[in-house]
């Protein structure tokens, strides 16, 4: 699903197991808008995506100070569209790279003011599913930029120019602008902030659909069906072994050995207290749009930290909307089976369940091309190339990894060896040693997770180990 994904080499350690969990949900029809000059939505699900083909810029349009209408320039002039909050660009061939610049400006719904031109991150191929998996080999994948959160908007203008180097670089075929409306926020928000207002109201279902029940059921040992959040563990009442059983992480032999040891000499696993985690139900994931079933890897040996590159212009009350937008962009626009990351963290330190399959289980994600097997991906919502992450972000990453890595007996301050599935840093089959809590750039030549967030990972490792009770 990223530009180099289809051409990447198959994962050498194909440990993912596709487990047939029934997740079929009845479609909930919503009325289409009245016919008008605006482009139609792609489907009738809550939320929507407007997909607009880009065109060569005409003779009257001058951009970037170059000759107008050059072969390497495409875009759209200012136009009215239905409300949206997130933008991105996709193209037909996931193996084709967009070497160039993408800029957009948008008109705010609230006051009609147009924003300045904003850059969209084009180097996005380093995320995505490993090509050795069914998800990585599907024919639905598209090349795509990173998504950009712009807030409630109803007007857009875009310009895309191929990189010049002895001539303008041709742009990929089939360029389309994706405008994503996240739909109405859930009534019950567990972020601690009021949900952002929307222009359209949608009542939540009275009961769980089959798909919602399945996504919730894999967390049923930690929270009731339909819970909007998994509560933080009470160390005085919940044992580390019990947490491990919920995640099926520690071996039966290990648990049996611990049970047989005298209480005075019993050694507890180093598992940090479980933090509060807002569920997919809590942030309003539409379970009907993802693929059915869950896919697991064998274990979790390392955590890769990312930034979403969606910008920092969101409030924490809007974080669920940001997540719903990214989710829809991953699935409907880029062709992924589900949200790519296993977890997300907003700038207030709230932790969210990402890809479906169970927060305590080793769910196979699509986040670090070539190293998704036996790892987890944590995306911090925002862009941290030149902006420091809030302290609450670093604390949240530390608490989450202390718990999740602890379920698998992993020391956050240690190192782990993973086998590369191929990429621009490590060839297929190469064994690579990482910090247990690593940055995306450690496995792929990329700016992610941004230099400022990457510089805080040492602090996160030390804090995570302390939360596990290690010296």
Coordinates of C-alpha atoms in Angstrom, one line a residue:
X1 CA 0.0 0.0 0.0
X2 CA 2.9 2.4 -0.1
X3 CA 4.7 3.2 -3.2
X4 CA 7.4 0.6 -2.9
X5 CA 5.2 -2.0 -1.2
X6 CA 4.3 -4.2 -4.1
X7 CA 8.0 -4.3 -5.3
X8 CA 9.3 -5.1 -1.8
X9 CA 10.5 -8.7 -1.1
X10 CA 8.5 -11.3 0.7
X11 CA 8.9 -11.5 4.5
X12 CA 11.3 -14.3 5.4
X13 CA 9.7 -15.0 8.7
X14 CA 6.1 -15.4 7.7
X15 CA 4.6 -16.0 11.1
X16 CA 1.2 -14.5 10.7
X17 CA -1.8 -16.8 11.2
X18 CA -5.1 -15.8 9.6
X19 CA -7.7 -16.8 12.2
X20 CA -11.3 -17.0 10.8
X21 CA -13.2 -14.9 13.2
X22 CA -16.7 -14.0 12.0
X23 CA -16.9 -10.3 11.6
X24 CA -19.8 -9.8 9.1
X25 CA -22.0 -6.8 10.0
X26 CA -25.2 -5.8 8.4
X27 CA -24.9 -2.7 6.2
X28 CA -26.5 0.5 7.7
X29 CA -27.8 2.5 4.8
X30 CA -27.7 6.3 4.9
X31 CA -29.3 8.5 2.4
X32 CA -27.1 10.0 -0.3
X33 CA -27.0 13.7 -0.6
X34 CA -29.3 15.4 -3.1
X35 CA -27.9 15.5 -6.6
X36 CA -25.7 18.6 -7.2
X37 CA -22.5 19.7 -8.8
X38 CA -20.4 18.2 -6.0
X39 CA -18.7 14.8 -6.5
X40 CA -20.5 11.8 -5.0
X41 CA -19.3 9.9 -1.9
X42 CA -17.7 6.5 -2.5
X43 CA -20.2 4.6 -0.4
X44 CA -23.1 5.0 2.0
X45 CA -21.3 4.2 5.2
X46 CA -21.0 6.7 8.1
X47 CA -18.4 9.1 7.1
X48 CA -17.5 9.4 3.4
X49 CA -14.6 9.8 1.0
X50 CA -14.7 12.1 -2.0
X51 CA -12.2 10.9 -4.6
X52 CA -11.3 13.5 -7.3
X53 CA -9.1 12.8 -10.3
X54 CA -6.3 15.4 -10.7
X55 CA -5.8 17.1 -14.0
X56 CA -2.8 18.7 -15.8
X57 CA -2.7 22.4 -14.8
X58 CA -4.1 24.6 -17.5
X59 CA -2.4 27.5 -19.3
X60 CA -3.9 30.1 -17.0
X61 CA -2.6 28.3 -13.9
X62 CA 1.0 29.1 -12.7
X63 CA 2.4 27.2 -9.8
X64 CA 5.9 26.9 -8.3
X65 CA 7.3 29.6 -10.6
X66 CA 7.6 27.2 -13.5
X67 CA 6.0 26.9 -17.0
X68 CA 2.3 26.4 -16.6
X69 CA 0.8 23.1 -17.7
X70 CA 4.1 21.2 -17.7
X71 CA 3.8 17.4 -17.9
X72 CA 5.0 17.0 -14.4
X73 CA 2.3 19.3 -12.9
X74 CA -1.2 18.3 -11.9
X75 CA -3.8 19.7 -9.6
X76 CA -7.2 21.2 -9.1
X77 CA -8.2 24.8 -8.9
X78 CA -10.3 26.1 -6.0
X79 CA -13.6 24.4 -5.8
X80 CA -16.5 23.8 -3.5
X81 CA -16.9 20.3 -2.1
X82 CA -18.9 18.5 0.6
X83 CA -17.5 18.8 4.2
X84 CA -14.2 16.9 4.9
X85 CA -11.5 17.0 7.5
X86 CA -8.5 15.0 6.1
X87 CA -6.8 15.0 2.7
X88 CA -4.3 12.7 0.9
X89 CA -3.3 11.8 -2.6
X90 CA -3.4 8.2 -4.0
X91 CA -2.4 6.7 -7.4
X92 CA -2.8 3.5 -9.3
X93 CA 0.5 1.6 -8.9
X94 CA 1.7 1.0 -5.3
X95 CA 5.2 0.3 -6.7
X96 CA 5.4 3.8 -8.3
X97 CA 6.9 6.6 -6.2
X98 CA 5.7 10.1 -6.2
X99 CA 9.0 12.1 -6.5
X100 CA 7.8 15.6 -6.1
X101 CA 5.8 18.1 -4.0
X102 CA 2.2 18.0 -3.0
X103 CA 0.6 21.1 -1.5
X104 CA -3.0 21.8 -0.6
X105 CA -5.0 24.7 0.8
X106 CA -8.5 24.4 2.2
X107 CA -11.4 26.6 3.2
X108 CA -12.7 26.3 6.8
X109 CA -16.3 25.5 7.1
X110 CA -16.7 27.7 10.2
X111 CA -15.6 31.1 8.7
X112 CA -14.9 30.5 5.0
X113 CA -11.2 31.5 5.4
X114 CA -8.7 29.8 3.1
X115 CA -5.6 28.3 4.7
X116 CA -2.1 28.9 3.5
X117 CA -0.5 26.3 1.3
X118 CA 0.3 23.2 3.3
X119 CA 2.8 20.5 2.4
X120 CA 1.6 16.9 2.3
X121 CA 4.3 14.2 3.2
X122 CA 4.9 12.2 0.0
X123 CA 7.4 9.7 1.3
X124 CA 5.0 7.3 2.7
X125 CA 6.0 3.9 1.1
X126 CA 7.9 2.9 4.2
X127 CA 4.7 2.1 6.0
X128 CA 2.4 -0.7 5.2
X129 CA 2.0 -4.5 5.2
X130 CA 4.8 -6.8 4.4
X131 CA 4.6 -8.2 0.9
X132 CA 4.7 -11.8 2.1
X133 CA 1.3 -11.4 3.7
X134 CA -2.1 -11.6 2.1
X135 CA -2.6 -8.0 2.8
X136 CA 0.6 -7.0 1.1
X137 CA -0.2 -9.0 -2.1
X138 CA -3.8 -7.8 -2.6
X139 CA -4.7 -6.2 -5.9
X140 CA -6.6 -3.4 -4.1
X141 CA -3.4 -1.5 -2.9
X142 CA -2.6 2.0 -4.1
X143 CA 0.3 4.2 -3.8
X144 CA -0.4 7.1 -1.4
X145 CA 0.9 10.1 0.4
X146 CA 0.6 10.5 4.1
X147 CA -2.8 11.9 5.1
X148 CA -3.0 15.5 6.4
X149 CA -5.6 16.6 9.0
X150 CA -7.0 20.0 8.0
X151 CA -10.2 20.2 10.2
X152 CA -13.8 20.9 9.0
X153 CA -13.5 22.2 5.5
X154 CA -15.7 22.6 2.4
X155 CA -13.3 24.0 -0.2
X156 CA -10.0 22.7 -1.6
X157 CA -7.2 23.5 -4.0
X158 CA -4.2 21.3 -4.8
X159 CA -1.1 21.4 -6.8
X160 CA 1.3 18.5 -7.4
X161 CA 4.7 18.9 -9.2
X162 CA 7.2 16.3 -10.2
X163 CA 10.7 16.7 -8.9
X164 CA 13.0 18.5 -11.3
X165 CA 16.4 17.0 -12.0
X166 CA 17.6 17.6 -15.5
X167 CA 13.9 17.7 -16.4
X168 CA 10.6 17.2 -14.6
X169 CA 10.0 13.8 -13.2
X170 CA 6.8 12.2 -14.5
X171 CA 4.1 11.8 -11.9
X172 CA 2.5 8.4 -11.2
X173 CA -0.6 7.5 -13.2
X174 CA -4.1 7.9 -11.8
X175 CA -3.5 10.6 -9.3
X176 CA -6.6 11.3 -7.2
X177 CA -7.3 13.7 -4.3
X178 CA -8.9 11.9 -1.4
X179 CA -11.1 14.1 0.9
X180 CA -12.2 12.2 4.0
X181 CA -15.1 13.0 6.3
X182 CA -14.7 11.1 9.5
X183 CA -18.4 11.2 10.3
X184 CA -20.0 12.0 13.6
X185 CA -18.0 11.5 16.8
X186 CA -19.2 8.9 19.3
X187 CA -21.5 10.3 21.9
X188 CA -19.4 8.8 24.7
X189 CA -15.8 10.1 24.5
X190 CA -13.1 8.8 26.8
X191 CA -10.4 11.3 25.8
X192 CA -11.3 13.7 28.6
X193 CA -12.2 16.4 26.2
X194 CA -15.5 17.3 24.5
X195 CA -15.9 15.9 21.0
X196 CA -15.6 18.3 18.2
X197 CA -18.9 19.6 16.8
X198 CA -20.0 18.2 13.4
X199 CA -22.5 19.5 10.9
X200 CA -24.4 16.1 10.6
X201 CA -25.7 14.0 13.5
X202 CA -25.7 10.2 13.4
X203 CA -27.3 8.2 16.2
X204 CA -25.2 5.3 17.5
X205 CA -26.6 1.8 17.1
X206 CA -28.8 0.6 19.9
X207 CA -27.0 -2.8 19.9
X208 CA -23.7 -4.1 18.7
X209 CA -23.5 -5.4 15.2
X210 CA -21.8 -8.7 14.6
X211 CA -18.6 -6.9 13.4
X212 CA -18.6 -4.7 16.5
X213 CA -19.2 -7.6 18.8
X214 CA -16.3 -9.5 17.3
X215 CA -13.9 -6.6 17.6
X216 CA -15.0 -6.0 21.2
X217 CA -15.1 -9.7 22.1
X218 CA -11.3 -10.2 21.6
X219 CA -10.9 -7.8 24.5
X220 CA -13.6 -9.4 26.7
X221 CA -11.2 -10.6 29.3
X222 CA -10.2 -7.0 30.0
X223 CA -13.5 -5.1 29.5
X224 CA -17.2 -5.8 28.9
X225 CA -18.6 -6.2 25.3
X226 CA -19.2 -2.8 23.8
X227 CA -16.8 -1.0 26.2
X228 CA -15.5 2.4 25.0
X229 CA -12.4 2.0 27.1
X230 CA -10.4 -0.7 28.8
X231 CA -9.7 0.6 32.3
X232 CA -6.2 0.9 33.7
X233 CA -5.3 -2.2 35.8
X234 CA -5.4 -2.0 39.5
X235 CA -2.1 -3.6 40.6
X236 CA -3.5 -4.5 44.0
X237 CA -6.3 -6.6 42.4
X238 CA -4.9 -7.8 39.0
X239 CA -1.9 -10.2 38.8
X240 CA 0.7 -10.1 36.1
X241 CA 0.0 -13.7 35.3
X242 CA -3.7 -12.9 34.8
X243 CA -2.8 -10.2 32.4
X244 CA -0.6 -12.6 30.5
X245 CA -3.4 -15.2 30.3
X246 CA -5.6 -12.5 28.7
X247 CA -3.0 -11.9 26.1
X248 CA -2.0 -15.6 25.7
X249 CA 1.5 -14.4 25.9
X250 CA 3.4 -16.3 28.6
X251 CA 3.8 -20.0 28.0
X252 CA 1.7 -22.5 30.0
X253 CA 5.0 -24.0 31.3
X254 CA 6.1 -20.7 32.7
X255 CA 2.8 -20.0 34.4
X256 CA 2.7 -23.6 35.8
X257 CA 6.2 -23.2 37.2
X258 CA 5.3 -20.0 38.9
X259 CA 2.2 -21.5 40.4
X260 CA 4.3 -24.4 41.8
X261 CA 6.9 -22.1 43.4
X262 CA 6.5 -21.2 47.1
X263 CA 4.8 -17.8 47.5
X264 CA 7.9 -16.3 49.2
X265 CA 10.2 -17.2 46.4
X266 CA 7.9 -16.7 43.5
X267 CA 9.2 -14.4 40.8
X268 CA 6.6 -12.3 39.1
X269 CA 7.0 -11.5 35.4
X270 CA 8.1 -8.0 34.6
X271 CA 4.8 -6.7 33.3
X272 CA 4.0 -3.0 33.7
X273 CA 0.5 -2.0 34.9
X274 CA -2.0 -1.9 32.0
X275 CA -2.8 1.7 31.1
X276 CA -6.2 2.9 30.1
X277 CA -6.8 2.2 26.4
X278 CA -9.7 3.7 24.4
X279 CA -11.2 1.0 22.3
X280 CA -12.2 1.0 18.7
X281 CA -15.7 1.4 19.9
X282 CA -14.6 4.4 21.9
X283 CA -13.1 6.3 18.9
X284 CA -15.9 5.2 16.6
X285 CA -14.3 2.8 14.2
X286 CA -16.8 1.6 11.6
X287 CA -16.2 -2.1 11.7
X288 CA -17.9 -2.8 8.4
X289 CA -15.3 -1.2 6.2
X290 CA -12.3 -3.4 7.3
X291 CA -11.7 -7.0 6.1
X292 CA -13.3 -9.8 8.1
X293 CA -11.2 -11.8 10.6
X294 CA -8.0 -11.0 12.5
X295 CA -4.4 -11.9 11.6
X296 CA -1.8 -12.6 14.2
X297 CA 2.0 -12.9 14.4
X298 CA 3.7 -15.3 16.8
X299 CA 4.9 -12.9 19.5
X300 CA 5.8 -9.3 20.1
X301 CA 9.6 -8.7 20.4
X302 CA 9.9 -5.0 19.6
X303 CA 7.8 -1.8 19.4
X304 CA 8.3 0.6 16.5
X305 CA 7.3 4.2 17.3
X306 CA 5.9 6.4 14.5
X307 CA 4.3 9.8 14.0
X308 CA 1.3 9.9 11.8
X309 CA 2.6 13.0 9.8
X310 CA -1.0 14.4 9.9
X311 CA 0.1 17.7 11.5
X312 CA -0.5 19.0 14.9
X313 CA -3.5 21.2 14.3
X314 CA -6.0 19.1 16.2
X315 CA -7.4 19.2 19.7
X316 CA -7.5 16.1 21.9
X317 CA -11.3 16.1 21.6
X318 CA -10.8 15.8 17.8
X319 CA -8.4 12.8 18.2
X320 CA -11.2 10.2 17.6
X321 CA -12.1 12.0 14.4
X322 CA -8.5 12.1 13.3
X323 CA -8.3 8.3 13.9
X324 CA -11.5 7.6 12.0
X325 CA -10.2 9.7 9.1
X326 CA -6.8 7.9 9.0
X327 CA -8.6 4.5 9.3
X328 CA -10.9 5.3 6.4
X329 CA -7.9 6.6 4.3
X330 CA -5.9 3.4 5.1
X331 CA -8.8 1.1 4.1
X332 CA -10.9 2.9 1.5
X333 CA -8.2 5.0 -0.2
X334 CA -5.0 3.0 0.2
X335 CA -6.5 -0.5 0.1
X336 CA -5.3 -1.8 3.4
X337 CA -7.3 -4.4 5.3
X338 CA -7.6 -2.3 8.5
X339 CA -6.0 0.6 10.3
X340 CA -2.3 0.1 10.0
X341 CA -0.9 0.7 13.5
X342 CA -1.5 -1.5 16.5
X343 CA -1.9 1.5 18.8
X344 CA -2.2 5.3 18.6
X345 CA -1.3 8.0 21.1
X346 CA -2.7 11.6 21.0
X347 CA -0.8 14.7 22.2
X348 CA -2.6 14.6 25.5
X349 CA -1.3 11.1 26.2
X350 CA -4.5 9.2 25.5
X351 CA -3.9 5.7 24.2
X352 CA -6.1 4.1 21.6
X353 CA -6.6 0.6 20.3
X354 CA -5.6 0.5 16.6
X355 CA -5.8 -2.5 14.3
X356 CA -8.6 -4.9 15.5
X357 CA -7.8 -8.3 17.0
X358 CA -7.3 -7.6 20.7
X359 CA -5.0 -5.2 22.6
X360 CA -3.3 -7.9 24.5
X361 CA -2.8 -10.2 21.5
X362 CA 0.0 -10.2 18.9
X363 CA -1.9 -8.6 16.1
X364 CA 0.0 -8.3 12.8
X365 CA 0.0 -4.7 11.8
X366 CA 1.0 -2.7 8.7
X367 CA 3.3 0.0 10.0
X368 CA 7.0 -0.8 9.4
X369 CA 7.6 -2.2 5.9
X370 CA 9.7 -5.3 6.2
X371 CA 9.5 -5.6 10.0
X372 CA 5.8 -6.1 10.9
X373 CA 6.3 -9.7 11.9
X374 CA 6.8 -10.1 15.6
X375 CA 6.5 -6.4 16.3
X376 CA 4.0 -3.8 17.2
X377 CA 3.5 -0.3 15.8
X378 CA 2.6 2.8 17.9
X379 CA 1.7 6.0 16.0
X380 CA 1.7 9.3 17.8
X381 CA -0.8 11.6 16.2
X382 CA 1.0 14.6 14.9
X383 CA 4.2 15.6 13.1
X384 CA 7.4 15.8 15.2
X385 CA 10.1 16.7 12.7
X386 CA 10.6 20.2 14.2
X387 CA 8.1 20.1 17.1
X388 CA 8.8 18.5 20.4
X389 CA 6.3 15.8 21.6
X390 CA 4.5 16.7 24.8
X391 CA 5.8 14.9 27.9
X392 CA 2.4 13.1 28.1
X393 CA 3.2 11.4 24.8
X394 CA 6.5 10.0 26.0
X395 CA 4.9 8.8 29.3
X396 CA 2.0 7.1 27.3
X397 CA 4.5 5.3 25.1
X398 CA 6.4 4.2 28.1
X399 CA 3.3 2.9 30.0
X400 CA 1.9 1.1 26.9
X401 CA 5.2 -0.6 26.0
X402 CA 5.9 -1.6 29.7
X403 CA 2.6 -3.5 29.7
X404 CA 2.5 -4.9 26.1
X405 CA 6.2 -5.9 25.9
X406 CA 5.9 -7.3 29.4
X407 CA 3.3 -9.7 28.3
X408 CA 5.9 -11.3 26.1
X409 CA 8.7 -11.1 28.7
X410 CA 10.6 -8.4 26.9
X411 CA 12.9 -5.8 28.5
X412 CA 12.2 -2.3 27.1
X413 CA 15.9 -1.3 27.7
X414 CA 17.2 -4.4 25.8
X415 CA 17.6 -5.3 22.2
X416 CA 15.8 -7.8 19.9
X417 CA 16.7 -9.4 16.6
X418 CA 14.1 -9.4 13.8
X419 CA 14.4 -10.8 10.3
X420 CA 14.1 -8.3 7.4
X421 CA 11.4 -8.9 4.8
X422 CA 13.2 -6.4 2.5
X423 CA 13.6 -2.7 2.4
X424 CA 15.9 0.2 1.5
X425 CA 18.2 -0.4 4.6
X426 CA 18.2 -4.2 5.0
X427 CA 17.9 -6.9 2.4
X428 CA 15.4 -9.8 2.7
X429 CA 16.5 -12.4 5.2
X430 CA 19.0 -10.2 7.1
X431 CA 18.9 -10.5 10.8
X432 CA 18.8 -7.0 12.3
X433 CA 19.2 -6.1 16.0
X434 CA 17.1 -3.2 17.2
X435 CA 16.5 -1.4 20.5
X436 CA 13.4 -3.1 21.9
X437 CA 11.6 0.3 21.6
X438 CA 12.8 1.5 18.2
X439 CA 11.9 4.3 15.8
X440 CA 10.6 3.6 12.4
X441 CA 13.8 5.1 10.9
X442 CA 15.8 2.3 12.5
X443 CA 14.2 -0.2 10.0
X444 CA 13.8 2.0 7.0
X445 CA 15.4 5.1 5.6
X446 CA 12.7 7.6 6.6
X447 CA 12.2 10.7 8.7
X448 CA 9.5 8.9 10.7
X449 CA 8.9 9.3 13.7
X450 CA 10.4 12.8 13.3
X451 CA 13.7 13.9 14.8
X452 CA 12.2 15.4 17.9
X453 CA 10.1 12.3 18.9
X454 CA 13.0 10.0 18.0
X455 CA 15.2 11.9 20.4
X456 CA 12.8 11.0 23.2
X457 CA 12.9 7.3 22.8
X458 CA 15.8 6.8 25.2
X459 CA 13.7 8.4 27.9
X460 CA 10.7 6.2 26.9
X461 CA 12.9 3.0 27.2
X462 CA 14.2 3.9 30.7
X463 CA 10.7 4.9 31.9
X464 CA 9.1 1.7 30.4
X465 CA 11.6 -0.5 32.2
X466 CA 10.9 1.3 35.5
X467 CA 7.1 0.7 35.0
X468 CA 7.9 -3.0 34.6
X469 CA 9.7 -2.9 38.0
X470 CA 13.2 -3.3 36.5
X471 CA 16.1 -1.5 38.1

